[in-house]
Amino acid sequence: MSKQKENPIDIDYTQRLKAAQILHQKFLEIIDQIKAGENPTLVLPKRTLSNTIFDVERGLLLLGPEKIKRRFLDVHEAKKFMQTMLMAKIIYEALINNEYPTIRDLYYRGKHTIVYYDLDGKKREENTWDEQKESDAVIRDIEVYTGLLREDMLILSKEKGKLVGKIILKSGNDIIDASKMGHGAYALEPTPDLIEIKDIDAEYVLVVEKDAVFQQLHRYRFWEKHRALLITSAGQPDRATRRFVRRLNEEWGLPVYILTDADPYGWYIYSVFKIGSITLSYESERLATPKAKFLGVSMTDVFGLKEGGKWIKKPYLSDSDRRNYVINAKPADIKRAKELLKYKWFQTEKWRREISIFLKERKKLEIEAIASKGIKFLADVYIPTKIQTQDWIE
Amino acid sequence: MSKQKENPIDIDYTQRLKAAQILHQKFLEIIDQIKAGENPTLVLPKRTLSNTIFDVERGLLLLGPEKIKRRFLDVHEAKKFMQTMLMAKIIYEALINNEYPTIRDLYYRGKHTIVYYDLDGKKREENTWDEQKESDAVIRDIEVYTGLLREDMLILSKEKGKLVGKIILKSGNDIIDASKMGHGAYALEPTPDLIEIKDIDAEYVLVVEKDAVFQQLHRYRFWEKHRALLITSAGQPDRATRRFVRRLNEEWGLPVYILTDADPYGWYIYSVFKIGSITLSYESERLATPKAKFLGVSMTDVFGLKEGGKWIKKPYLSDSDRRNYVINAKPADIKRAKELLKYKWFQTEKWRREISIFLKERKKLEIEAIASKGIKFLADVYIPTKIQTQDWIE
């Protein structure tokens, strides 16, 4: 046992065994069908928009109950069936050969031309796949078929998420203290479920869309002064960052606040953290954080809120700030905002108000405009006030 | 003294003082001109393509000797002059107020409308600047005028560079061991000159263009097996990553090998590391690594090299690999390759050969195609063989 602990890849090794066994078991079912003389058939959840449902209770985008059958002996499905078998074989081999492929690798590993002769003896050629989107779709099918996310199969990807704050992690065989990163940060790994979270001394998680704002807040030691874990997704969040944020919320009960630009792109980033994305709804179950809160920058932070001519909430920007900082919305922003209004999870009272102010004013604002009023204002006034007064949107 | 050492921001504090003094001194010169009744004039190096020279000896793109004069009492230059003064003031204030602005912040901080009355008593309005490209140009002017890079003035930016390997750094008040990052990595800080490199146990630096390939090599513990420092620029390298790589080469004498896709975009990434970029040639002096070597993937790795019908170098790809992995070059790739041929630093024998094979075959290849032959092949065969046989391009 002690020897195994010294092995630098033991957590990966355990994971490999687990994933390989599940793959093996799942595909044995196909062999059983063949042995029984049946038409080999894969039954898997249908990954389409029509079968994507918003579970209001859980606050998650999920795959619905519809299934598809993929049969080998069907001229329309044989290729897809074989693609699935080929990809499953490649992933299985990577698992048992201690490989760490990416989805791009897997595309290349499977890409070849099959030469065969048809019933008339004519030579024919067929590519396994031409574009990566074909092989990616097959990987998704394998994920939903086996219930294993790609990360569970040690498929790696680029990873942008960074972390600082009082949190102790075990990753691989190392213990990492994310409060001891100097002016740099801890770059998250692409397999966040293999991280062991050992201890946290923080009251909440602040996720900042923009890396440059993260750098400023970090340098100001925001996380220390305000007892926060500070994370950046560096734009649209990747899977690992989303999963890690979810784990902080679910396993450690930490509130999660998202800070983005005040525009439809920022709102969408928030909704990917909170609800999941439509194309990858099968992952929401593990990647989304339904309790995540949109801290700002909100339209009412920019314009304030009046009722009956009286301020209910004063804006954080003065008239002259606003004149200098707001940016005119582009037609694409307006279009996006109208689309977002159609989604159920943007149909709460506060979101309707937020989007309607945007559509009325046709203005947006970047976080940097708040930061330009001074890092002290951003770190010691804006963010803490928003949290203390619960001035967020859910 | 011991009290100062406990201050978590002392290295930043020292840097602030230094930068503020230089700014102060430089702009006192303007005040002296005013006191002497002269037309206030800034003399600064001309930042144009025509004044950008390639220093063959040093292997660097540098600003030439030409200067421009920017006079206050000149109707064509007054605005630019005032923009420079305004920006210098904002940067100076940020320095003495413990701020960490980004260039986006600085744009917002200075953005306002000046209302004035002309000689006829007519009310007029003038914006300090409208677009960030205007304020960015002013920041560059201040950099060349003062000899301070923006990082020296504690202007932060987003930062993509990551590092793993046996290197001990001091950043802020923390000691960081980049070999103890688990499956994650150390995300570099945006002010790499404030990093103290305390110890290194490695033979070379491998810079990988793609984060996903970095993840694979890291997970395979390439850096440990091959005694390397492993760095990714995650695409086009940012300033801090370039400066950090340069320091490893210059201060520690480590060879630097760059691994990119086999295409003009990859070659360009290499040339930014090695030579600098044309628009920011004033920075090359400190940011470029003239001794950096292009390790691959090279066209001869893909197609091999024959002379008189005999292999001088066999390709790393088999015929069938090549058939499956190479990608057709796009017209933009061809155009870019022809442009690169015009640059002096691409006019070495090996680069001419590389580019001519590309233009003949009109094919490119991604690093992932090499990785898809197995991480062991990439990590234990391809990279070490290339280094041992000195099969790189300079």
mmCIF file of N, CA and C in Angstrom, chain A residues 8 11-12 97-102 104-105 108-109 111-113 154 156-159 162 171-172 174-176 179-191 194 211-212 215-216 219-221 323-325 327 366 368-369 371-372 374-376, chain B residues 8-9 11-12 97-102 104-105 108-109 111-113 154 156-159 162 171-172 174 176 179-191 194 211-212 215-216 219-221 324-325 327 366 368-369 371-372 374-376:
data_model
loop_
_atom_site.group_PDB
_atom_site.id
_atom_site.type_symbol
_atom_site.label_atom_id
_atom_site.label_comp_id
_atom_site.label_asym_id
_atom_site.label_seq_id
_atom_site.Cartn_x
_atom_site.Cartn_y
_atom_site.Cartn_z
ATOM 1 N N PRO A 8 3.619 8.199 -8.503
ATOM 2 C CA PRO A 8 3.132 9.551 -8.771
ATOM 3 C C PRO A 8 1.832 9.585 -9.569
ATOM 4 N N ILE A 11 -3.559 8.213 -8.509
ATOM 5 C CA ILE A 11 -4.962 8.625 -8.629
ATOM 6 C C ILE A 11 -5.421 8.476 -10.086
ATOM 7 N N ASP A 12 -4.538 8.753 -11.030
ATOM 8 C CA ASP A 12 -4.871 8.536 -12.434
ATOM 9 C C ASP A 12 -5.060 7.039 -12.706
ATOM 10 N N ASN A 97 -3.181 2.064 -21.904
ATOM 11 C CA ASN A 97 -1.786 2.354 -22.268
ATOM 12 C C ASN A 97 -1.235 3.611 -21.603
ATOM 13 N N ASN A 98 -1.886 4.067 -20.545
ATOM 14 C CA ASN A 98 -1.406 5.253 -19.812
ATOM 15 C C ASN A 98 -1.273 6.489 -20.698
ATOM 16 N N GLU A 99 -2.165 6.624 -21.655
ATOM 17 C CA GLU A 99 -2.156 7.804 -22.521
ATOM 18 C C GLU A 99 -3.058 8.885 -21.932
ATOM 19 N N TYR A 100 -2.799 10.121 -22.352
ATOM 20 C CA TYR A 100 -3.657 11.244 -21.964
ATOM 21 C C TYR A 100 -4.075 11.984 -23.223
ATOM 22 N N PRO A 101 -4.956 11.397 -24.024
ATOM 23 C CA PRO A 101 -5.286 12.066 -25.290
ATOM 24 C C PRO A 101 -6.143 13.311 -25.075
ATOM 25 N N THR A 102 -6.168 14.149 -26.089
ATOM 26 C CA THR A 102 -7.129 15.252 -26.137
ATOM 27 C C THR A 102 -8.187 14.856 -27.173
ATOM 28 N N ARG A 104 -8.736 16.339 -29.821
ATOM 29 C CA ARG A 104 -8.077 16.535 -31.120
ATOM 30 C C ARG A 104 -7.236 15.301 -31.474
ATOM 31 N N ASP A 105 -6.491 14.798 -30.484
ATOM 32 C CA ASP A 105 -5.751 13.542 -30.679
ATOM 33 C C ASP A 105 -6.674 12.417 -31.110
ATOM 34 N N TYR A 108 -7.495 12.467 -34.599
ATOM 35 C CA TYR A 108 -6.395 11.989 -35.448
ATOM 36 C C TYR A 108 -6.205 10.478 -35.319
ATOM 37 N N ARG A 109 -6.307 9.981 -34.083
ATOM 38 C CA ARG A 109 -6.061 8.556 -33.885
ATOM 39 C C ARG A 109 -7.017 7.691 -34.680
ATOM 40 N N LYS A 111 -8.706 8.735 -37.444
ATOM 41 C CA LYS A 111 -8.905 9.210 -38.810
ATOM 42 C C LYS A 111 -8.140 8.325 -39.790
ATOM 43 N N HIS A 112 -8.849 7.567 -40.600
ATOM 44 C CA HIS A 112 -8.197 6.828 -41.684
ATOM 45 C C HIS A 112 -9.238 6.444 -42.728
ATOM 46 N N THR A 113 -8.735 5.924 -43.822
ATOM 47 C CA THR A 113 -9.617 5.571 -44.922
ATOM 48 C C THR A 113 -9.754 4.050 -44.969
ATOM 49 N N LEU A 154 -9.883 10.268 -18.626
ATOM 50 C CA LEU A 154 -8.535 10.849 -18.742
ATOM 51 C C LEU A 154 -8.294 11.481 -20.108
ATOM 52 N N LEU A 156 -7.811 14.792 -21.833
ATOM 53 C CA LEU A 156 -7.418 16.118 -21.355
ATOM 54 C C LEU A 156 -7.833 17.206 -22.339
ATOM 55 N N SER A 157 -7.725 18.445 -21.894
ATOM 56 C CA SER A 157 -8.040 19.583 -22.769
ATOM 57 C C SER A 157 -7.268 20.778 -22.267
ATOM 58 N N LYS A 158 -7.261 21.814 -23.067
ATOM 59 C CA LYS A 158 -6.660 23.039 -22.572
ATOM 60 C C LYS A 158 -7.481 23.529 -21.396
ATOM 61 N N GLU A 159 -6.856 24.308 -20.534
ATOM 62 C CA GLU A 159 -7.518 24.680 -19.289
ATOM 63 C C GLU A 159 -7.108 26.099 -18.923
ATOM 64 N N LYS A 162 -8.056 29.696 -13.258
ATOM 65 C CA LYS A 162 -7.022 29.962 -12.257
ATOM 66 C C LYS A 162 -7.658 30.261 -10.919
ATOM 67 N N SER A 171 -3.508 17.472 -5.433
ATOM 68 C CA SER A 171 -3.630 17.149 -6.859
ATOM 69 C C SER A 171 -2.434 16.275 -7.184
ATOM 70 N N GLY A 172 -2.679 15.144 -7.855
ATOM 71 C CA GLY A 172 -1.589 14.192 -8.026
ATOM 72 C C GLY A 172 -1.077 13.821 -6.650
ATOM 73 N N ASP A 174 0.794 15.980 -4.869
ATOM 74 C CA ASP A 174 1.232 17.223 -4.242
ATOM 75 C C ASP A 174 0.121 17.878 -3.438
ATOM 76 N N ILE A 175 0.536 18.540 -2.384
ATOM 77 C CA ILE A 175 -0.386 19.363 -1.606
ATOM 78 C C ILE A 175 -0.156 20.802 -2.045
ATOM 79 N N ILE A 176 -1.218 21.463 -2.457
ATOM 80 C CA ILE A 176 -1.092 22.825 -2.981
ATOM 81 C C ILE A 176 -1.847 23.798 -2.083
ATOM 82 N N SER A 179 -2.953 29.945 -1.413
ATOM 83 C CA SER A 179 -2.677 31.274 -0.852
ATOM 84 C C SER A 179 -1.182 31.574 -0.867
ATOM 85 N N LYS A 180 -0.401 30.668 -1.442
ATOM 86 C CA LYS A 180 1.059 30.830 -1.458
ATOM 87 C C LYS A 180 1.577 30.871 -2.896
ATOM 88 N N MET A 181 0.849 31.552 -3.759
ATOM 89 C CA MET A 181 1.202 31.568 -5.180
ATOM 90 C C MET A 181 1.903 32.872 -5.586
ATOM 91 N N GLY A 182 2.287 33.673 -4.608
ATOM 92 C CA GLY A 182 2.923 34.949 -4.933
ATOM 93 C C GLY A 182 1.982 35.803 -5.756
ATOM 94 N N HIS A 183 2.514 36.432 -6.779
ATOM 95 C CA HIS A 183 1.672 37.230 -7.673
ATOM 96 C C HIS A 183 1.110 36.402 -8.812
ATOM 97 N N GLY A 184 1.526 35.139 -8.894
ATOM 98 C CA GLY A 184 0.971 34.232 -9.888
ATOM 99 C C GLY A 184 -0.270 33.562 -9.321
ATOM 100 N N ALA A 185 -0.672 32.456 -9.923
ATOM 101 C CA ALA A 185 -1.893 31.792 -9.472
ATOM 102 C C ALA A 185 -1.766 30.288 -9.688
ATOM 103 N N TYR A 186 -2.718 29.554 -9.126
ATOM 104 C CA TYR A 186 -2.749 28.116 -9.385
ATOM 105 C C TYR A 186 -3.628 27.860 -10.601
ATOM 106 N N ALA A 187 -3.003 27.302 -11.636
ATOM 107 C CA ALA A 187 -3.744 26.964 -12.849
ATOM 108 C C ALA A 187 -4.383 25.597 -12.642
ATOM 109 N N LEU A 188 -5.697 25.547 -12.734
ATOM 110 C CA LEU A 188 -6.440 24.309 -12.468
ATOM 111 C C LEU A 188 -6.087 23.215 -13.464
ATOM 112 N N GLU A 189 -6.265 21.978 -13.054
ATOM 113 C CA GLU A 189 -6.020 20.840 -13.939
ATOM 114 C C GLU A 189 -7.280 20.532 -14.752
ATOM 115 N N PRO A 190 -7.133 19.817 -15.870
ATOM 116 C CA PRO A 190 -8.313 19.519 -16.695
ATOM 117 C C PRO A 190 -9.184 18.384 -16.144
ATOM 118 N N THR A 191 -8.775 17.766 -15.031
ATOM 119 C CA THR A 191 -9.578 16.678 -14.441
ATOM 120 C C THR A 191 -9.936 17.039 -13.001
ATOM 121 N N LEU A 194 -10.484 14.765 -9.875
ATOM 122 C CA LEU A 194 -9.363 14.061 -9.248
ATOM 123 C C LEU A 194 -8.651 14.948 -8.228
ATOM 124 N N ASP A 211 -9.537 37.816 -16.878
ATOM 125 C CA ASP A 211 -8.256 37.515 -16.257
ATOM 126 C C ASP A 211 -7.573 38.793 -15.761
ATOM 127 N N ALA A 212 -7.644 39.879 -16.526
ATOM 128 C CA ALA A 212 -6.940 41.107 -16.132
ATOM 129 C C ALA A 212 -7.510 41.673 -14.830
ATOM 130 N N GLN A 215 -6.254 39.568 -12.031
ATOM 131 C CA GLN A 215 -4.882 39.942 -11.679
ATOM 132 C C GLN A 215 -4.873 41.136 -10.723
ATOM 133 N N GLN A 216 -5.725 42.128 -11.008
ATOM 134 C CA GLN A 216 -5.770 43.317 -10.161
ATOM 135 C C GLN A 216 -6.243 42.977 -8.755
ATOM 136 N N ARG A 219 -3.627 40.977 -6.884
ATOM 137 C CA ARG A 219 -2.477 41.781 -6.480
ATOM 138 C C ARG A 219 -2.823 42.653 -5.274
ATOM 139 N N TYR A 220 -4.088 43.036 -5.205
ATOM 140 C CA TYR A 220 -4.582 43.834 -4.073
ATOM 141 C C TYR A 220 -4.870 42.928 -2.875
ATOM 142 N N ARG A 221 -4.693 41.644 -3.056
ATOM 143 C CA ARG A 221 -4.973 40.619 -2.037
ATOM 144 C C ARG A 221 -6.433 40.678 -1.559
ATOM 145 N N ARG A 323 -21.377 58.860 -18.535
ATOM 146 C CA ARG A 323 -21.183 59.443 -19.855
ATOM 147 C C ARG A 323 -19.874 58.936 -20.470
ATOM 148 N N ASN A 324 -18.834 58.824 -19.617
ATOM 149 C CA ASN A 324 -17.524 58.424 -20.141
ATOM 150 C C ASN A 324 -17.364 56.916 -20.322
ATOM 151 N N TYR A 325 -18.078 56.137 -19.517
ATOM 152 C CA TYR A 325 -17.767 54.703 -19.463
ATOM 153 C C TYR A 325 -18.692 53.806 -20.278
ATOM 154 N N ILE A 327 -20.820 52.008 -23.120
ATOM 155 C CA ILE A 327 -20.529 51.743 -24.535
ATOM 156 C C ILE A 327 -21.862 51.474 -25.216
ATOM 157 N N GLU A 366 -18.179 47.641 -19.171
ATOM 158 C CA GLU A 366 -17.177 46.641 -18.821
ATOM 159 C C GLU A 366 -16.805 46.724 -17.347
ATOM 160 N N GLU A 368 -13.958 46.788 -16.197
ATOM 161 C CA GLU A 368 -12.830 47.713 -16.075
ATOM 162 C C GLU A 368 -13.286 49.140 -15.796
ATOM 163 N N ALA A 369 -14.498 49.486 -16.225
ATOM 164 C CA ALA A 369 -14.994 50.831 -15.944
ATOM 165 C C ALA A 369 -15.168 51.013 -14.437
ATOM 166 N N ALA A 371 -13.380 49.211 -12.217
ATOM 167 C CA ALA A 371 -12.002 49.171 -11.715
ATOM 168 C C ALA A 371 -11.295 50.508 -11.921
ATOM 169 N N SER A 372 -11.696 51.229 -12.958
ATOM 170 C CA SER A 372 -11.012 52.491 -13.235
ATOM 171 C C SER A 372 -11.348 53.552 -12.191
ATOM 172 N N GLY A 374 -10.808 53.000 -9.306
ATOM 173 C CA GLY A 374 -9.854 52.640 -8.266
ATOM 174 C C GLY A 374 -10.063 51.207 -7.816
ATOM 175 N N ILE A 375 -8.950 50.508 -7.608
ATOM 176 C CA ILE A 375 -9.059 49.116 -7.178
ATOM 177 C C ILE A 375 -9.702 49.055 -5.792
ATOM 178 N N LYS A 376 -9.467 50.080 -4.970
ATOM 179 C CA LYS A 376 -10.098 50.109 -3.634
ATOM 180 C C LYS A 376 -11.613 50.174 -3.768
ATOM 181 N N PRO B 8 3.521 42.490 2.768
ATOM 182 C CA PRO B 8 3.312 41.572 1.653
ATOM 183 C C PRO B 8 3.515 42.215 0.282
ATOM 184 N N ILE B 9 3.585 43.538 0.233
ATOM 185 C CA ILE B 9 3.723 44.150 -1.089
ATOM 186 C C ILE B 9 5.054 44.877 -1.245
ATOM 187 N N ILE B 11 7.972 44.230 -2.600
ATOM 188 C CA ILE B 11 8.640 44.279 -3.912
ATOM 189 C C ILE B 11 7.880 45.217 -4.855
ATOM 190 N N ASP B 12 6.565 45.214 -4.749
ATOM 191 C CA ASP B 12 5.772 46.154 -5.553
ATOM 192 C C ASP B 12 6.045 47.590 -5.105
ATOM 193 N N ASN B 97 -0.752 55.708 -5.562
ATOM 194 C CA ASN B 97 -1.959 55.308 -4.829
ATOM 195 C C ASN B 97 -2.112 53.797 -4.705
ATOM 196 N N ASN B 98 -1.022 53.062 -4.913
ATOM 197 C CA ASN B 98 -1.070 51.591 -4.797
ATOM 198 C C ASN B 98 -2.117 50.949 -5.692
ATOM 199 N N GLU B 99 -2.308 51.509 -6.875
ATOM 200 C CA GLU B 99 -3.254 50.937 -7.821
ATOM 201 C C GLU B 99 -2.537 49.953 -8.746
ATOM 202 N N TYR B 100 -3.302 49.049 -9.339
ATOM 203 C CA TYR B 100 -2.764 48.124 -10.339
ATOM 204 C C TYR B 100 -3.622 48.211 -11.591
ATOM 205 N N PRO B 101 -3.527 49.290 -12.340
ATOM 206 C CA PRO B 101 -4.428 49.425 -13.492
ATOM 207 C C PRO B 101 -4.048 48.482 -14.631
ATOM 208 N N THR B 102 -4.994 48.262 -15.516
ATOM 209 C CA THR B 102 -4.710 47.597 -16.791
ATOM 210 C C THR B 102 -4.749 48.680 -17.863
ATOM 211 N N ARG B 104 -6.741 48.823 -20.204
ATOM 212 C CA ARG B 104 -8.158 49.135 -20.401
ATOM 213 C C ARG B 104 -8.638 50.147 -19.350
ATOM 214 N N ASP B 105 -8.238 49.922 -18.091
ATOM 215 C CA ASP B 105 -8.527 50.895 -17.027
ATOM 216 C C ASP B 105 -8.011 52.273 -17.378
ATOM 217 N N TYR B 108 -10.128 54.080 -19.607
ATOM 218 C CA TYR B 108 -11.318 54.626 -18.945
ATOM 219 C C TYR B 108 -10.975 55.788 -18.023
ATOM 220 N N ARG B 109 -9.855 55.639 -17.295
ATOM 221 C CA ARG B 109 -9.510 56.690 -16.335
ATOM 222 C C ARG B 109 -9.301 58.043 -17.008
ATOM 223 N N LYS B 111 -10.582 58.891 -20.048
ATOM 224 C CA LYS B 111 -11.612 59.213 -21.041
ATOM 225 C C LYS B 111 -12.598 60.247 -20.495
ATOM 226 N N HIS B 112 -12.566 61.439 -21.018
ATOM 227 C CA HIS B 112 -13.598 62.422 -20.682
ATOM 228 C C HIS B 112 -13.647 63.510 -21.751
ATOM 229 N N THR B 113 -14.650 64.335 -21.633
ATOM 230 C CA THR B 113 -14.841 65.391 -22.623
ATOM 231 C C THR B 113 -14.407 66.721 -22.018
ATOM 232 N N LEU B 154 3.834 48.867 -12.978
ATOM 233 C CA LEU B 154 2.774 48.099 -12.314
ATOM 234 C C LEU B 154 1.443 48.146 -13.068
ATOM 235 N N LEU B 156 -0.963 46.081 -15.072
ATOM 236 C CA LEU B 156 -1.161 44.638 -15.194
ATOM 237 C C LEU B 156 -1.906 44.297 -16.477
ATOM 238 N N SER B 157 -1.948 43.019 -16.800
ATOM 239 C CA SER B 157 -2.677 42.560 -17.980
ATOM 240 C C SER B 157 -3.071 41.108 -17.748
ATOM 241 N N LYS B 158 -3.930 40.607 -18.613
ATOM 242 C CA LYS B 158 -4.234 39.183 -18.515
ATOM 243 C C LYS B 158 -2.970 38.401 -18.820
ATOM 244 N N GLU B 159 -2.896 37.202 -18.326
ATOM 245 C CA GLU B 159 -1.654 36.449 -18.431
ATOM 246 C C GLU B 159 -1.980 34.977 -18.636
ATOM 247 N N LYS B 162 1.948 29.455 -18.459
ATOM 248 C CA LYS B 162 1.991 28.496 -17.353
ATOM 249 C C LYS B 162 3.313 27.767 -17.354
ATOM 250 N N SER B 171 7.975 34.921 -5.587
ATOM 251 C CA SER B 171 7.064 35.898 -6.176
ATOM 252 C C SER B 171 6.290 36.508 -5.025
ATOM 253 N N GLY B 172 6.221 37.833 -4.962
ATOM 254 C CA GLY B 172 5.648 38.470 -3.775
ATOM 255 C C GLY B 172 6.461 37.998 -2.589
ATOM 256 N N ASP B 174 6.105 34.869 -1.401
ATOM 257 C CA ASP B 174 5.989 33.419 -1.378
ATOM 258 C C ASP B 174 7.117 32.750 -2.155
ATOM 259 N N ILE B 176 7.817 29.573 -4.421
ATOM 260 C CA ILE B 176 7.010 28.644 -5.216
ATOM 261 C C ILE B 176 7.899 27.585 -5.837
ATOM 262 N N SER B 179 7.579 22.343 -9.278
ATOM 263 C CA SER B 179 7.503 20.889 -9.463
ATOM 264 C C SER B 179 6.499 20.280 -8.488
ATOM 265 N N LYS B 180 5.807 21.127 -7.745
ATOM 266 C CA LYS B 180 4.846 20.633 -6.740
ATOM 267 C C LYS B 180 3.449 21.159 -7.031
ATOM 268 N N MET B 181 3.087 21.189 -8.295
ATOM 269 C CA MET B 181 1.807 21.766 -8.695
ATOM 270 C C MET B 181 0.756 20.694 -8.991
ATOM 271 N N GLY B 182 1.055 19.437 -8.636
ATOM 272 C CA GLY B 182 0.104 18.372 -8.908
ATOM 273 C C GLY B 182 -0.141 18.272 -10.401
ATOM 274 N N HIS B 183 -1.399 18.102 -10.784
ATOM 275 C CA HIS B 183 -1.743 18.053 -12.212
ATOM 276 C C HIS B 183 -2.041 19.448 -12.759
ATOM 277 N N GLY B 184 -2.031 20.435 -11.884
ATOM 278 C CA GLY B 184 -2.208 21.814 -12.324
ATOM 279 C C GLY B 184 -0.855 22.412 -12.682
ATOM 280 N N ALA B 185 -0.787 23.730 -12.702
ATOM 281 C CA ALA B 185 0.463 24.372 -13.104
ATOM 282 C C ALA B 185 0.588 25.704 -12.385
ATOM 283 N N TYR B 186 1.766 26.302 -12.484
ATOM 284 C CA TYR B 186 1.941 27.643 -11.936
ATOM 285 C C TYR B 186 1.642 28.651 -13.032
ATOM 286 N N ALA B 187 0.626 29.466 -12.786
ATOM 287 C CA ALA B 187 0.262 30.514 -13.740
ATOM 288 C C ALA B 187 1.151 31.721 -13.463
ATOM 289 N N LEU B 188 1.911 32.133 -14.456
ATOM 290 C CA LEU B 188 2.866 33.234 -14.294
ATOM 291 C C LEU B 188 2.155 34.542 -13.969
ATOM 292 N N GLU B 189 2.884 35.437 -13.331
ATOM 293 C CA GLU B 189 2.339 36.751 -13.008
ATOM 294 C C GLU B 189 2.591 37.711 -14.175
ATOM 295 N N PRO B 190 1.838 38.805 -14.245
ATOM 296 C CA PRO B 190 2.034 39.750 -15.358
ATOM 297 C C PRO B 190 3.261 40.658 -15.214
ATOM 298 N N THR B 191 3.989 40.545 -14.099
ATOM 299 C CA THR B 191 5.190 41.386 -13.898
ATOM 300 C C THR B 191 6.403 40.485 -13.682
ATOM 301 N N LEU B 194 9.632 41.031 -11.560
ATOM 302 C CA LEU B 194 9.578 41.049 -10.097
ATOM 303 C C LEU B 194 9.687 39.634 -9.516
ATOM 304 N N ASP B 211 -1.812 24.733 -25.107
ATOM 305 C CA ASP B 211 -2.069 24.359 -23.722
ATOM 306 C C ASP B 211 -2.435 22.879 -23.597
ATOM 307 N N ALA B 212 -3.228 22.349 -24.515
ATOM 308 C CA ALA B 212 -3.671 20.951 -24.407
ATOM 309 C C ALA B 212 -2.486 19.991 -24.513
ATOM 310 N N GLN B 215 -0.659 20.116 -21.254
ATOM 311 C CA GLN B 215 -1.345 19.292 -20.253
ATOM 312 C C GLN B 215 -0.923 17.828 -20.370
ATOM 313 N N GLN B 216 -0.853 17.349 -21.624
ATOM 314 C CA GLN B 216 -0.482 15.945 -21.831
ATOM 315 C C GLN B 216 0.940 15.678 -21.376
ATOM 316 N N ARG B 219 1.213 15.829 -17.601
ATOM 317 C CA ARG B 219 0.621 14.677 -16.937
ATOM 318 C C ARG B 219 1.521 13.453 -17.059
ATOM 319 N N TYR B 220 2.245 13.391 -18.157
ATOM 320 C CA TYR B 220 3.195 12.287 -18.384
ATOM 321 C C TYR B 220 4.496 12.558 -17.622
ATOM 322 N N ARG B 221 4.569 13.663 -16.954
ATOM 323 C CA ARG B 221 5.750 14.127 -16.200
ATOM 324 C C ARG B 221 6.990 14.216 -17.089
ATOM 325 N N ASN B 324 -3.270 10.586 -43.378
ATOM 326 C CA ASN B 324 -4.372 10.857 -42.460
ATOM 327 C C ASN B 324 -4.234 12.169 -41.701
ATOM 328 N N TYR B 325 -3.012 12.615 -41.487
ATOM 329 C CA TYR B 325 -2.804 13.721 -40.551
ATOM 330 C C TYR B 325 -2.623 15.091 -41.191
ATOM 331 N N ILE B 327 -3.006 18.487 -43.235
ATOM 332 C CA ILE B 327 -4.167 19.315 -43.538
ATOM 333 C C ILE B 327 -3.789 20.203 -44.709
ATOM 334 N N GLU B 366 -0.596 19.639 -37.337
ATOM 335 C CA GLU B 366 -0.709 20.084 -35.946
ATOM 336 C C GLU B 366 0.145 19.208 -35.036
ATOM 337 N N GLU B 368 -0.768 17.919 -32.404
ATOM 338 C CA GLU B 368 -1.610 16.801 -31.953
ATOM 339 C C GLU B 368 -1.476 15.572 -32.842
ATOM 340 N N ALA B 369 -1.115 15.785 -34.109
ATOM 341 C CA ALA B 369 -0.931 14.640 -34.993
ATOM 342 C C ALA B 369 0.263 13.803 -34.519
ATOM 343 N N ALA B 371 1.249 13.821 -31.290
ATOM 344 C CA ALA B 371 0.778 13.277 -30.009
ATOM 345 C C ALA B 371 -0.139 12.085 -30.215
ATOM 346 N N SER B 372 -0.842 12.067 -31.345
ATOM 347 C CA SER B 372 -1.786 10.972 -31.566
ATOM 348 C C SER B 372 -1.059 9.656 -31.844
ATOM 349 N N GLY B 374 0.907 8.610 -29.852
ATOM 350 C CA GLY B 374 1.179 8.178 -28.481
ATOM 351 C C GLY B 374 1.995 9.224 -27.755
ATOM 352 N N ILE B 375 1.622 9.456 -26.485
ATOM 353 C CA ILE B 375 2.361 10.440 -25.695
ATOM 354 C C ILE B 375 3.815 9.985 -25.522
ATOM 355 N N LYS B 376 4.036 8.670 -25.458
ATOM 356 C CA LYS B 376 5.406 8.157 -25.326
ATOM 357 C C LYS B 376 6.223 8.527 -26.548
#
